Short mmCIF file of the C-alpha atoms (twelve columns), coordinates in Angstrom:
data_MODEL
# 
_entry.id   MODEL 
# 
loop_
_atom_site.group_PDB 
_atom_site.id 
_atom_site.type_symbol 
_atom_site.label_atom_id 
_atom_site.label_alt_id 
_atom_site.label_comp_id 
_atom_site.label_asym_id 
_atom_site.label_seq_id 
_atom_site.Cartn_x 
_atom_site.Cartn_y 
_atom_site.Cartn_z 
_atom_site.pdbx_PDB_model_num 
ATOM 1   C CA . MET A 1   -4.647  22.354 -7.877  1 
ATOM 2   C CA . LEU A 2   -3.330  19.585 -5.661  1 
ATOM 3   C CA . LEU A 3   -4.375  16.008 -6.473  1 
ATOM 4   C CA . ILE A 4   -3.739  13.706 -3.527  1 
ATOM 5   C CA . PRO A 5   -3.960  9.921  -3.948  1 
ATOM 6   C CA . ALA A 6   -5.560  8.181  -0.984  1 
ATOM 7   C CA . ILE A 7   -4.194  5.096  0.711   1 
ATOM 8   C CA . ASP A 8   -6.757  3.597  3.081   1 
ATOM 9   C CA . LEU A 9   -5.295  1.075  5.505   1 
ATOM 10  C CA . LYS A 10  -7.161  -1.868 7.014   1 
ATOM 11  C CA . GLY A 11  -5.277  -4.759 8.529   1 
ATOM 12  C CA . GLY A 12  -2.058  -3.391 7.025   1 
ATOM 13  C CA . GLN A 13  -3.474  -3.592 3.487   1 
ATOM 14  C CA . CYS A 14  -4.407  -0.894 0.998   1 
ATOM 15  C CA . VAL A 15  -8.199  -1.036 0.636   1 
ATOM 16  C CA . ARG A 16  -11.204 1.054  -0.405  1 
ATOM 17  C CA . LEU A 17  -14.634 1.189  1.193   1 
ATOM 18  C CA . ARG A 18  -17.979 2.107  -0.312  1 
ATOM 19  C CA . GLN A 19  -19.621 4.964  1.594   1 
ATOM 20  C CA . GLY A 20  -17.443 4.265  4.615   1 
ATOM 21  C CA . ARG A 21  -18.876 0.810  5.305   1 
ATOM 22  C CA . MET A 22  -16.294 -1.434 6.923   1 
ATOM 23  C CA . ASP A 23  -18.188 -4.475 5.639   1 
ATOM 24  C CA . ASP A 24  -17.911 -3.323 1.992   1 
ATOM 25  C CA . VAL A 25  -14.162 -3.559 1.439   1 
ATOM 26  C CA . THR A 26  -12.065 -4.034 -1.686  1 
ATOM 27  C CA . VAL A 27  -8.403  -4.937 -1.120  1 
ATOM 28  C CA . PHE A 28  -6.113  -3.402 -3.738  1 
ATOM 29  C CA . SER A 29  -2.673  -4.227 -2.364  1 
ATOM 30  C CA . ASP A 30  -0.937  -5.851 0.569   1 
ATOM 31  C CA . ASP A 31  2.071   -3.541 0.078   1 
ATOM 32  C CA . PRO A 32  0.999   0.048  0.842   1 
ATOM 33  C CA . VAL A 33  4.587   1.368  0.664   1 
ATOM 34  C CA . THR A 34  4.899   0.264  -2.967  1 
ATOM 35  C CA . VAL A 35  1.512   1.832  -3.705  1 
ATOM 36  C CA . ALA A 36  2.642   5.125  -2.181  1 
ATOM 37  C CA . ARG A 37  5.857   5.091  -4.208  1 
ATOM 38  C CA . ARG A 38  3.832   4.522  -7.377  1 
ATOM 39  C CA . TRP A 39  1.734   7.652  -6.836  1 
ATOM 40  C CA . ALA A 40  4.829   9.697  -6.067  1 
ATOM 41  C CA . ASP A 41  6.475   8.423  -9.260  1 
ATOM 42  C CA . GLU A 42  3.368   9.393  -11.262 1 
ATOM 43  C CA . GLY A 43  3.470   12.993 -10.083 1 
ATOM 44  C CA . ALA A 44  1.714   13.150 -6.724  1 
ATOM 45  C CA . GLU A 45  2.870   16.072 -4.607  1 
ATOM 46  C CA . ARG A 46  1.280   14.671 -1.465  1 
ATOM 47  C CA . VAL A 47  -0.194  11.358 -0.282  1 
ATOM 48  C CA . HIS A 48  -3.280  10.963 1.902   1 
ATOM 49  C CA . ILE A 49  -3.392  8.042  4.346   1 
ATOM 50  C CA . VAL A 50  -6.327  6.935  6.473   1 
ATOM 51  C CA . ASP A 51  -6.026  4.337  9.212   1 
ATOM 52  C CA . LEU A 52  -9.535  2.865  8.869   1 
ATOM 53  C CA . ASP A 53  -9.058  0.515  11.793  1 
ATOM 54  C CA . GLY A 54  -7.932  3.489  13.859  1 
ATOM 55  C CA . ALA A 55  -10.974 5.536  12.851  1 
ATOM 56  C CA . VAL A 56  -13.244 2.823  14.225  1 
ATOM 57  C CA . LYS A 57  -11.181 1.975  17.304  1 
ATOM 58  C CA . GLY A 58  -10.420 5.595  18.225  1 
ATOM 59  C CA . THR A 59  -6.676  5.049  18.371  1 
ATOM 60  C CA . PRO A 60  -4.145  4.360  15.566  1 
ATOM 61  C CA . VAL A 61  -3.789  0.708  14.579  1 
ATOM 62  C CA . ASN A 62  -1.645  0.828  11.414  1 
ATOM 63  C CA . ILE A 63  0.871   3.360  12.684  1 
ATOM 64  C CA . GLU A 64  3.926   1.263  11.731  1 
ATOM 65  C CA . VAL A 65  2.731   1.116  8.108   1 
ATOM 66  C CA . VAL A 66  2.242   4.885  8.092   1 
ATOM 67  C CA . GLU A 67  5.743   5.374  9.456   1 
ATOM 68  C CA . ALA A 68  7.125   3.105  6.720   1 
ATOM 69  C CA . ILE A 69  5.344   5.115  3.997   1 
ATOM 70  C CA . ALA A 70  6.489   8.460  5.408   1 
ATOM 71  C CA . GLY A 71  10.036  7.159  5.572   1 
ATOM 72  C CA . ALA A 72  9.944   5.922  1.983   1 
ATOM 73  C CA . LEU A 73  8.662   9.112  0.336   1 
ATOM 74  C CA . LYS A 74  10.189  12.524 -0.346  1 
ATOM 75  C CA . ILE A 75  6.785   14.200 -0.749  1 
ATOM 76  C CA . PRO A 76  4.553   15.300 2.157   1 
ATOM 77  C CA . VAL A 77  2.254   12.777 3.783   1 
ATOM 78  C CA . GLN A 78  -1.026  13.590 5.526   1 
ATOM 79  C CA . VAL A 79  -2.549  11.062 7.912   1 
ATOM 80  C CA . GLY A 80  -5.894  10.609 9.627   1 
ATOM 81  C CA . GLY A 81  -7.829  7.944  11.477  1 
ATOM 82  C CA . GLY A 82  -8.169  7.658  15.242  1 
ATOM 83  C CA . ILE A 83  -5.877  10.566 16.132  1 
ATOM 84  C CA . ARG A 84  -7.289  11.787 19.416  1 
ATOM 85  C CA . ASP A 85  -4.356  12.882 21.591  1 
ATOM 86  C CA . GLU A 86  -1.279  15.086 21.340  1 
ATOM 87  C CA . GLU A 87  1.109   12.161 21.801  1 
ATOM 88  C CA . THR A 88  -0.127  10.524 18.600  1 
ATOM 89  C CA . VAL A 89  0.204   13.790 16.680  1 
ATOM 90  C CA . GLN A 90  3.768   14.181 17.930  1 
ATOM 91  C CA . ARG A 91  4.651   10.588 17.026  1 
ATOM 92  C CA . TYR A 92  3.391   11.016 13.468  1 
ATOM 93  C CA . LEU A 93  5.245   14.306 13.014  1 
ATOM 94  C CA . ASN A 94  8.423   12.751 14.413  1 
ATOM 95  C CA . ALA A 95  8.024   9.942  11.848  1 
ATOM 96  C CA . GLY A 96  8.095   12.445 9.005   1 
ATOM 97  C CA . VAL A 97  4.365   12.984 8.497   1 
ATOM 98  C CA . GLN A 98  3.757   16.593 7.445   1 
ATOM 99  C CA . TYR A 99  0.037   16.966 8.178   1 
ATOM 100 C CA . VAL A 100 -2.113  15.266 10.783  1 
ATOM 101 C CA . ILE A 101 -5.843  15.027 10.111  1 
ATOM 102 C CA . ILE A 102 -8.333  15.374 12.942  1 
ATOM 103 C CA . GLY A 103 -11.910 14.244 12.394  1 
ATOM 104 C CA . THR A 104 -14.301 13.212 15.136  1 
ATOM 105 C CA . LYS A 105 -12.536 14.952 18.013  1 
ATOM 106 C CA . ALA A 106 -12.398 18.281 16.152  1 
ATOM 107 C CA . VAL A 107 -16.189 18.312 16.439  1 
ATOM 108 C CA . ASN A 108 -16.654 16.582 19.796  1 
ATOM 109 C CA . ALA A 109 -13.895 18.491 21.602  1 
ATOM 110 C CA . PRO A 110 -13.281 21.892 19.952  1 
ATOM 111 C CA . HIS A 111 -10.796 22.909 22.666  1 
ATOM 112 C CA . PHE A 112 -8.627  19.941 21.624  1 
ATOM 113 C CA . LEU A 113 -8.399  21.259 18.067  1 
ATOM 114 C CA . HIS A 114 -7.647  24.767 19.324  1 
ATOM 115 C CA . ASP A 115 -4.799  23.455 21.492  1 
ATOM 116 C CA . LEU A 116 -3.375  21.327 18.656  1 
ATOM 117 C CA . CYS A 117 -3.301  24.288 16.270  1 
ATOM 118 C CA . LEU A 118 -1.360  26.281 18.875  1 
ATOM 119 C CA . GLU A 119 0.999   23.403 19.659  1 
ATOM 120 C CA . PHE A 120 1.575   22.276 16.051  1 
ATOM 121 C CA . PRO A 121 0.957   25.285 13.776  1 
ATOM 122 C CA . ARG A 122 0.738   24.562 10.012  1 
ATOM 123 C CA . HIS A 123 0.459   20.823 10.643  1 
ATOM 124 C CA . ILE A 124 -3.221  20.304 11.513  1 
ATOM 125 C CA . ILE A 125 -5.918  19.530 8.942   1 
ATOM 126 C CA . VAL A 126 -9.562  18.857 9.788   1 
ATOM 127 C CA . SER A 127 -11.616 16.303 7.906   1 
ATOM 128 C CA . LEU A 128 -15.334 17.031 7.808   1 
ATOM 129 C CA . ASP A 129 -17.618 14.316 6.493   1 
ATOM 130 C CA . ALA A 130 -21.184 15.337 5.810   1 
ATOM 131 C CA . LYS A 131 -24.509 14.128 4.521   1 
ATOM 132 C CA . ASP A 132 -27.261 16.595 3.628   1 
ATOM 133 C CA . GLY A 133 -25.179 19.369 5.192   1 
ATOM 134 C CA . ARG A 134 -24.787 17.639 8.555   1 
ATOM 135 C CA . VAL A 135 -21.515 16.371 10.013  1 
ATOM 136 C CA . ALA A 136 -20.971 12.614 10.389  1 
ATOM 137 C CA . LEU A 137 -18.636 11.190 13.040  1 
ATOM 138 C CA . ASN A 138 -16.926 7.970  14.122  1 
ATOM 139 C CA . GLY A 139 -16.107 6.612  10.699  1 
ATOM 140 C CA . TRP A 140 -19.501 7.893  9.455   1 
ATOM 141 C CA . ALA A 141 -21.344 5.706  11.936  1 
ATOM 142 C CA . LYS A 142 -23.082 8.678  13.571  1 
ATOM 143 C CA . LEU A 143 -24.882 11.573 11.875  1 
ATOM 144 C CA . THR A 144 -24.962 14.699 14.068  1 
ATOM 145 C CA . GLY A 145 -27.013 17.870 14.048  1 
ATOM 146 C CA . HIS A 146 -23.906 20.014 13.423  1 
ATOM 147 C CA . ASP A 147 -24.043 22.152 10.290  1 
ATOM 148 C CA . VAL A 148 -20.935 21.469 8.220   1 
ATOM 149 C CA . ILE A 149 -20.307 25.099 7.220   1 
ATOM 150 C CA . GLU A 150 -20.688 26.400 10.783  1 
ATOM 151 C CA . THR A 151 -18.336 23.668 11.991  1 
ATOM 152 C CA . ALA A 152 -15.776 24.541 9.310   1 
ATOM 153 C CA . VAL A 153 -15.881 28.226 10.280  1 
ATOM 154 C CA . HIS A 154 -15.067 27.275 13.887  1 
ATOM 155 C CA . CYS A 155 -12.149 25.142 12.672  1 
ATOM 156 C CA . GLU A 156 -10.863 28.051 10.611  1 
ATOM 157 C CA . ARG A 157 -10.885 30.302 13.659  1 
ATOM 158 C CA . ASP A 158 -8.703  27.764 15.441  1 
ATOM 159 C CA . GLY A 159 -6.118  28.036 12.661  1 
ATOM 160 C CA . VAL A 160 -6.302  24.754 10.759  1 
ATOM 161 C CA . GLU A 161 -4.137  24.405 7.651   1 
ATOM 162 C CA . ALA A 162 -6.924  23.008 5.444   1 
ATOM 163 C CA . ILE A 163 -10.363 21.409 5.486   1 
ATOM 164 C CA . ILE A 164 -10.978 18.070 3.769   1 
ATOM 165 C CA . TYR A 165 -14.633 17.877 2.815   1 
ATOM 166 C CA . THR A 166 -16.324 14.572 2.004   1 
ATOM 167 C CA . ASP A 167 -19.910 14.131 0.894   1 
ATOM 168 C CA . ILE A 168 -20.426 10.596 2.178   1 
ATOM 169 C CA . ALA A 169 -23.300 9.958  -0.204  1 
ATOM 170 C CA . LYS A 170 -20.775 10.253 -3.038  1 
ATOM 171 C CA . ASP A 171 -17.750 8.502  -1.564  1 
ATOM 172 C CA . GLY A 172 -16.658 5.363  -3.371  1 
ATOM 173 C CA . MET A 173 -19.687 5.467  -5.670  1 
ATOM 174 C CA . MET A 174 -17.835 6.686  -8.802  1 
ATOM 175 C CA . GLN A 175 -20.550 9.247  -9.533  1 
ATOM 176 C CA . GLY A 176 -18.600 12.480 -9.267  1 
ATOM 177 C CA . PHE A 177 -18.219 14.758 -6.271  1 
ATOM 178 C CA . ASN A 178 -20.819 17.177 -4.914  1 
ATOM 179 C CA . VAL A 179 -19.862 20.359 -6.770  1 
ATOM 180 C CA . GLU A 180 -22.405 22.693 -5.189  1 
ATOM 181 C CA . SER A 181 -21.844 21.746 -1.557  1 
ATOM 182 C CA . THR A 182 -18.061 21.840 -2.056  1 
ATOM 183 C CA . ARG A 183 -18.296 25.305 -3.625  1 
ATOM 184 C CA . ALA A 184 -20.566 26.569 -0.852  1 
ATOM 185 C CA . LEU A 185 -18.175 25.398 1.845   1 
ATOM 186 C CA . ALA A 186 -15.114 26.858 0.120   1 
ATOM 187 C CA . ARG A 187 -16.807 30.220 -0.385  1 
ATOM 188 C CA . ALA A 188 -17.619 30.417 3.329   1 
ATOM 189 C CA . LEU A 189 -13.939 30.054 4.275   1 
ATOM 190 C CA . LYS A 190 -10.525 31.580 3.662   1 
ATOM 191 C CA . THR A 191 -8.903  28.251 4.573   1 
ATOM 192 C CA . PRO A 192 -8.149  25.962 1.589   1 
ATOM 193 C CA . VAL A 193 -10.704 23.211 0.990   1 
ATOM 194 C CA . LEU A 194 -9.761  19.788 -0.365  1 
ATOM 195 C CA . ALA A 195 -12.639 17.920 -2.007  1 
ATOM 196 C CA . SER A 196 -13.009 14.235 -1.257  1 
ATOM 197 C CA . GLY A 197 -15.440 11.507 -2.187  1 
ATOM 198 C CA . GLY A 198 -16.605 10.711 -5.691  1 
ATOM 199 C CA . VAL A 199 -13.846 12.262 -7.822  1 
ATOM 200 C CA . SER A 200 -13.743 9.663  -10.571 1 
ATOM 201 C CA . SER A 201 -13.045 11.136 -14.004 1 
ATOM 202 C CA . LEU A 202 -11.021 13.714 -15.892 1 
ATOM 203 C CA . ASP A 203 -14.242 15.737 -16.182 1 
ATOM 204 C CA . ASP A 204 -14.359 15.850 -12.380 1 
ATOM 205 C CA . ILE A 205 -10.832 17.257 -12.385 1 
ATOM 206 C CA . ARG A 206 -11.954 19.933 -14.846 1 
ATOM 207 C CA . ARG A 207 -14.890 20.778 -12.569 1 
ATOM 208 C CA . LEU A 208 -12.480 21.057 -9.669  1 
ATOM 209 C CA . LYS A 209 -10.382 23.513 -11.640 1 
ATOM 210 C CA . GLU A 210 -13.478 25.681 -12.065 1 
ATOM 211 C CA . LEU A 211 -13.781 25.852 -8.260  1 
ATOM 212 C CA . GLU A 212 -10.201 26.991 -7.722  1 
ATOM 213 C CA . ALA A 213 -11.216 30.650 -7.529  1 
ATOM 214 C CA . ASP A 214 -13.795 29.731 -4.866  1 
ATOM 215 C CA . GLY A 215 -11.087 28.344 -2.580  1 
ATOM 216 C CA . VAL A 216 -10.974 24.676 -3.541  1 
ATOM 217 C CA . ALA A 217 -7.268  23.871 -3.466  1 
ATOM 218 C CA . GLY A 218 -7.383  20.263 -4.606  1 
ATOM 219 C CA . ALA A 219 -8.862  16.836 -4.081  1 
ATOM 220 C CA . VAL A 220 -8.245  13.527 -2.389  1 
ATOM 221 C CA . ILE A 221 -8.791  10.723 -4.916  1 
ATOM 222 C CA . GLY A 222 -9.300  7.069  -4.073  1 
ATOM 223 C CA . ARG A 223 -11.242 4.284  -5.758  1 
ATOM 224 C CA . ALA A 224 -11.070 5.723  -9.298  1 
ATOM 225 C CA . LEU A 225 -7.271  5.451  -9.260  1 
ATOM 226 C CA . TYR A 226 -7.263  1.861  -8.064  1 
ATOM 227 C CA . GLN A 227 -9.906  0.683  -10.494 1 
ATOM 228 C CA . GLY A 228 -8.133  2.322  -13.400 1 
ATOM 229 C CA . ASP A 229 -11.011 4.678  -14.204 1 
ATOM 230 C CA . LEU A 230 -8.823  7.759  -13.750 1 
ATOM 231 C CA . ASP A 231 -5.380  8.137  -15.286 1 
ATOM 232 C CA . PHE A 232 -3.458  9.948  -12.580 1 
ATOM 233 C CA . LYS A 233 -0.798  11.359 -14.894 1 
ATOM 234 C CA . GLU A 234 -3.471  12.866 -17.155 1 
ATOM 235 C CA . ALA A 235 -5.337  14.217 -14.136 1 
ATOM 236 C CA . VAL A 236 -2.179  15.916 -12.899 1 
ATOM 237 C CA . LYS A 237 -1.683  17.569 -16.296 1 
ATOM 238 C CA . ILE A 238 -5.187  19.051 -16.126 1 
ATOM 239 C CA . ALA A 239 -4.732  20.123 -12.497 1 
ATOM 240 C CA . ARG A 240 -1.512  21.956 -13.328 1 
ATOM 241 C CA . SER A 241 -2.765  23.615 -16.504 1 
# 
């Protein structure tokens, strides 16, 4: 079970949002590289980075910060936020990023995802954000009619390395993740699913462990780590047990 600390970047700072709202921001650090090193030192086997400005703008904004983090760590880094062309994917991979996360364009332009998976095999992850089973796009600003499970199945056919699944009603709210919808998605796929949004306690980690047999391979964890509600070292012990 892989526990992946999240580093959300806005204006070069490490922040967290509530339910994806860019006007509901908490700044946790102005030194994201130090934050990334901390999680690696505490046992993280991978770090998750989101360029929030990039997600809104549609093109990476904090790419230099991402490059600095990737260069500072010996563990894999996965990055998302505004990645919508092959050149950006190549730049991130050249900088030492291991996995590139595609969100909006994986849904809006399925051929783009297909081509990326052919061009960069084992390096492409898709992030699917959903509310009531429907996919949300553009930094959660737009709710579509796309069914999240059907969309995930299409992504699997293209050959993605993993699916990150976020229930946006839970994200940043410290109320636990959506166990049932996460299980349902994982059971519909052979591709590993990473839960995201709402993981906030050691009990949540235990619930995640119960979903391992269903295909849930781990979780991306954010606000709970920064607020001190979740002891990462203890969480890692449970995840590895």
